mmCIF file of C-alpha atoms in Angstrom:
data_model
loop_
_atom_site.group_PDB
_atom_site.id
_atom_site.type_symbol
_atom_site.label_atom_id
_atom_site.label_comp_id
_atom_site.label_asym_id
_atom_site.label_seq_id
_atom_site.Cartn_x
_atom_site.Cartn_y
_atom_site.Cartn_z
ATOM 1 C CA MET A 22 92.769 89.877 112.199
ATOM 2 C CA ILE A 23 89.137 89.505 111.234
ATOM 3 C CA TYR A 24 86.438 91.769 112.240
ATOM 4 C CA VAL A 25 82.380 91.005 111.784
ATOM 5 C CA PHE A 26 80.176 93.670 112.001
ATOM 6 C CA VAL A 27 76.624 92.909 112.432
ATOM 7 C CA ASP A 28 72.798 94.159 112.848
ATOM 8 C CA PHE A 29 69.573 92.458 113.985
ATOM 9 C CA GLU A 30 66.528 93.658 112.706
ATOM 10 C CA MET A 31 63.571 92.790 114.743
ATOM 11 C CA ASN A 32 59.813 92.257 115.079
ATOM 12 C CA MET A 33 57.653 92.494 118.284
ATOM 13 C CA ILE A 34 56.105 89.108 119.833
ATOM 14 C CA ASP A 35 52.191 89.359 119.446
ATOM 15 C CA SER A 36 50.495 90.155 122.550
ATOM 16 C CA GLU A 37 48.984 86.660 122.866
ATOM 17 C CA TYR A 38 52.335 85.280 123.575
ATOM 18 C CA LYS A 39 52.360 86.633 127.214
ATOM 19 C CA LYS A 40 54.412 83.974 128.705
ATOM 20 C CA GLU A 41 57.045 84.363 125.960
ATOM 21 C CA LYS A 42 57.039 88.183 125.830
ATOM 22 C CA LYS A 43 57.903 87.959 129.808
ATOM 23 C CA ILE A 44 61.255 86.386 128.440
ATOM 24 C CA CYS A 45 61.915 88.129 125.285
ATOM 25 C CA LYS A 46 59.540 91.057 123.847
ATOM 26 C CA SER A 47 60.884 90.615 120.052
ATOM 27 C CA GLU A 48 62.109 88.310 117.674
ATOM 28 C CA ILE A 49 64.995 88.599 114.963
ATOM 29 C CA ILE A 50 63.712 88.866 111.540
ATOM 30 C CA GLU A 51 66.966 90.023 109.848
ATOM 31 C CA ILE A 52 70.752 89.208 110.285
ATOM 32 C CA GLY A 53 73.056 91.201 108.265
ATOM 33 C CA ALA A 54 76.876 91.177 108.714
ATOM 34 C CA VAL A 55 79.968 92.096 106.753
ATOM 35 C CA LYS A 56 83.466 90.834 107.423
ATOM 36 C CA LEU A 57 86.717 93.104 107.104
ATOM 37 C CA ASP A 58 90.459 91.687 107.086
ATOM 38 C CA GLU A 59 93.110 93.010 108.851
ATOM 39 C CA ASP A 60 93.560 95.792 106.244
ATOM 40 C CA TYR A 61 89.548 96.994 106.606
ATOM 41 C CA ASN A 62 88.473 95.525 103.278
ATOM 42 C CA GLU A 63 85.269 93.926 103.219
ATOM 43 C CA ILE A 64 85.932 90.072 102.418
ATOM 44 C CA ASP A 65 82.562 88.824 102.868
ATOM 45 C CA SER A 66 78.891 89.525 103.855
ATOM 46 C CA PHE A 67 76.286 87.624 105.555
ATOM 47 C CA LYS A 68 72.332 88.277 105.023
ATOM 48 C CA SER A 69 69.483 85.992 105.906
ATOM 49 C CA TYR A 70 65.642 86.733 107.175
ATOM 50 C CA VAL A 71 64.292 84.947 110.096
ATOM 51 C CA LYS A 72 60.648 83.651 110.132
ATOM 52 C CA PRO A 73 59.116 84.632 113.149
ATOM 53 C CA ALA A 74 57.816 82.119 115.595
ATOM 54 C CA TYR A 75 55.431 84.354 117.663
ATOM 55 C CA GLY A 76 53.041 86.034 115.354
ATOM 56 C CA THR A 77 53.097 88.470 112.280
ATOM 57 C CA MET A 78 54.948 91.126 111.186
ATOM 58 C CA ALA A 79 53.888 94.406 113.031
ATOM 59 C CA SER A 80 52.958 97.276 110.670
ATOM 60 C CA ARG A 81 55.555 99.906 112.373
ATOM 61 C CA ILE A 82 58.010 97.581 111.625
ATOM 62 C CA ILE A 83 57.085 96.696 108.062
ATOM 63 C CA LYS A 84 57.393 100.743 107.909
ATOM 64 C CA LEU A 85 60.750 100.790 109.691
ATOM 65 C CA THR A 86 62.406 97.890 107.703
ATOM 66 C CA GLY A 87 60.483 97.175 104.469
ATOM 67 C CA ILE A 88 60.301 93.621 105.839
ATOM 68 C CA THR A 89 56.574 92.240 105.237
ATOM 69 C CA ASP A 90 55.099 88.821 106.489
ATOM 70 C CA ASP A 91 55.533 87.595 102.568
ATOM 71 C CA MET A 92 59.387 88.211 102.973
ATOM 72 C CA VAL A 93 59.794 86.229 105.875
ATOM 73 C CA GLU A 94 57.124 83.347 105.337
ATOM 74 C CA ASP A 95 59.745 80.904 103.523
ATOM 75 C CA ALA A 96 62.502 82.211 105.740
ATOM 76 C CA PRO A 97 64.744 79.932 107.767
ATOM 77 C CA SER A 98 63.950 79.271 111.399
ATOM 78 C CA TYR A 99 65.649 81.085 114.054
ATOM 79 C CA ALA A 100 67.877 78.232 114.782
ATOM 80 C CA PHE A 101 68.780 77.513 111.016
ATOM 81 C CA ALA A 102 69.511 81.313 110.199
ATOM 82 C CA MET A 103 71.374 81.878 113.804
ATOM 83 C CA GLY A 104 73.377 78.606 113.491
ATOM 84 C CA SER A 105 74.482 79.511 109.446
ATOM 85 C CA PHE A 106 75.409 83.021 111.291
ATOM 86 C CA ILE A 107 77.439 81.655 114.209
ATOM 87 C CA GLU A 108 79.332 79.335 111.540
ATOM 88 C CA TRP A 109 79.892 82.222 109.305
ATOM 89 C CA CYS A 110 81.675 83.986 112.411
ATOM 90 C CA ALA A 111 84.046 81.265 113.330
ATOM 91 C CA ASP A 112 87.097 83.044 111.968
ATOM 92 C CA ALA A 113 86.038 86.462 113.380
ATOM 93 C CA ASP A 114 88.565 87.836 116.233
ATOM 94 C CA VAL A 115 85.947 90.676 117.086
ATOM 95 C CA ILE A 116 82.175 90.732 116.469
ATOM 96 C CA TYR A 117 80.926 94.435 116.774
ATOM 97 C CA ALA A 118 77.398 95.788 116.730
ATOM 98 C CA TRP A 119 76.189 99.373 117.104
ATOM 99 C CA SER A 120 74.698 99.260 120.526
ATOM 100 C CA GLU A 121 74.313 96.576 123.215
ATOM 101 C CA ASN A 122 70.704 95.960 122.091
ATOM 102 C CA ASP A 123 71.954 93.157 119.288
ATOM 103 C CA LEU A 124 73.663 91.271 122.251
ATOM 104 C CA ARG A 125 70.926 91.644 124.180
ATOM 105 C CA GLN A 126 68.637 90.334 121.839
ATOM 106 C CA LEU A 127 70.814 87.375 120.992
ATOM 107 C CA ARG A 128 71.169 86.152 124.697
ATOM 108 C CA LYS A 129 67.085 86.574 125.446
ATOM 109 C CA GLU A 130 66.058 85.278 122.452
ATOM 110 C CA ALA A 131 68.142 81.914 122.889
ATOM 111 C CA ARG A 132 67.120 81.700 126.126
ATOM 112 C CA LEU A 133 63.305 81.798 125.168
ATOM 113 C CA LYS A 134 63.740 79.468 122.243
ATOM 114 C CA GLU A 135 66.017 77.126 124.330
ATOM 115 C CA TYR A 136 68.868 77.379 121.233
ATOM 116 C CA THR A 137 71.900 75.945 121.764
ATOM 117 C CA HIS A 138 74.723 75.956 119.458
ATOM 118 C CA PRO A 139 78.366 74.855 120.390
ATOM 119 C CA GLY A 140 79.976 77.945 119.057
ATOM 120 C CA LEU A 141 77.174 80.735 120.705
ATOM 121 C CA GLU A 142 79.120 81.288 123.484
ATOM 122 C CA SER A 143 82.374 81.946 121.874
ATOM 123 C CA ILE A 144 80.209 84.536 119.748
ATOM 124 C CA ILE A 145 78.897 86.088 122.858
ATOM 125 C CA SER A 146 82.399 86.625 124.256
ATOM 126 C CA ARG A 147 83.932 88.295 121.165
ATOM 127 C CA TRP A 148 80.683 90.533 121.073
ATOM 128 C CA LYS A 149 81.660 94.312 121.374
ATOM 129 C CA ASP A 150 79.190 97.531 121.549
ATOM 130 C CA PHE A 151 80.911 99.781 118.831
ATOM 131 C CA GLN A 152 78.542 102.655 119.341
ATOM 132 C CA LYS A 153 80.032 102.732 123.063
ATOM 133 C CA GLU A 154 83.529 102.806 122.035
ATOM 134 C CA TYR A 155 83.082 105.604 119.174
ATOM 135 C CA ALA A 156 81.425 107.811 121.673
ATOM 136 C CA LYS A 157 84.511 107.501 123.666
ATOM 137 C CA LEU A 158 86.711 107.946 120.936
ATOM 138 C CA ILE A 159 85.036 111.200 120.416
ATOM 139 C CA GLY A 160 84.823 112.474 123.718
ATOM 140 C CA THR A 161 81.007 112.134 124.556
ATOM 141 C CA SER A 162 79.046 109.810 127.106
ATOM 142 C CA ARG A 163 76.013 110.469 124.954
ATOM 143 C CA ARG A 164 74.694 107.427 122.497
ATOM 144 C CA ILE A 165 74.948 108.449 118.891
ATOM 145 C CA SER A 166 72.585 107.183 116.192
ATOM 146 C CA LEU A 167 74.482 104.997 113.291
ATOM 147 C CA SER A 168 73.131 107.764 110.825
ATOM 148 C CA ASP A 169 74.661 110.693 112.937
ATOM 149 C CA ALA A 170 78.057 109.200 113.216
ATOM 150 C CA VAL A 171 78.178 108.692 109.652
ATOM 151 C CA PHE A 172 77.106 112.196 109.150
ATOM 152 C CA TYR A 173 79.432 113.605 111.925
ATOM 153 C CA LEU A 174 82.476 111.629 109.892
ATOM 154 C CA GLY A 175 81.349 113.720 106.677
ATOM 155 C CA GLU A 176 79.895 110.573 104.699
ATOM 156 C CA ASN A 177 76.606 109.460 103.429
ATOM 157 C CA PHE A 178 74.844 106.708 104.894
ATOM 158 C CA GLN A 179 75.095 103.814 102.525
ATOM 159 C CA GLY A 180 71.661 101.605 101.626
ATOM 160 C CA ALA A 181 68.753 101.798 103.284
ATOM 161 C CA GLU A 182 68.374 102.513 107.183
ATOM 162 C CA HIS A 183 67.016 99.472 109.034
ATOM 163 C CA ASP A 184 68.200 96.900 106.375
ATOM 164 C CA ALA A 185 70.469 94.773 108.679
ATOM 165 C CA LEU A 186 73.191 94.535 105.850
ATOM 166 C CA TRP A 187 73.090 97.972 105.357
ATOM 167 C CA ASP A 188 73.352 98.710 108.688
ATOM 168 C CA ALA A 189 76.076 96.346 109.344
ATOM 169 C CA ARG A 190 78.241 98.105 106.589
ATOM 170 C CA ASN A 191 77.808 101.477 107.842
ATOM 171 C CA THR A 192 78.832 100.597 111.087
ATOM 172 C CA ALA A 193 82.100 98.901 109.460
ATOM 173 C CA GLU A 194 82.336 102.192 107.374
ATOM 174 C CA VAL A 195 82.305 104.322 110.779
ATOM 175 C CA PHE A 196 84.821 101.959 112.230
ATOM 176 C CA LYS A 197 87.254 101.945 109.324
ATOM 177 C CA LEU A 198 86.982 106.000 109.220
ATOM 178 C CA SER A 199 87.550 105.919 112.877
ATOM 179 C CA LYS A 200 90.624 104.250 112.374
ATOM 180 C CA ASP A 201 92.325 106.920 109.756
ATOM 181 C CA GLU A 202 94.617 108.977 111.459
ATOM 182 C CA GLU A 203 93.767 111.963 109.255
#
């Protein structure tokens, strides 16, 4: 069994792109993911910045993520970065993200950019919301932030919040700890 944990960081589409904003309000600017084997050991990771097609980095997003215009200026396009990610996920049995927002973003942005890839629907069909599963596991209907889930398990958040790779790693850590009987 191969598990993938993914996180996207997004930037708002500039207001001048009114038609595009009706389809999708943001663009993916960073993809981070980790792959775990059947024993929940990390066996690979994926990280890519993505060059925005509709504007520049919003100051609020720069403050939140630390991702600047300079960092995404020479980054791969959405089509190239997403294609690389989809191919990297080819052997995954399940793909988890913390909340349904990342899957919703993937669908909307693919529609906006008229993106097609032979593996896209396969990725979507294996996608699960681990935030929802975790909430059910602990007996609440309330959505819990990733940092709170890590804290409730008696751990410290590793790395920087709102860094796609670290958010993916911390989601994987919550998953691993949720599988521990103790």
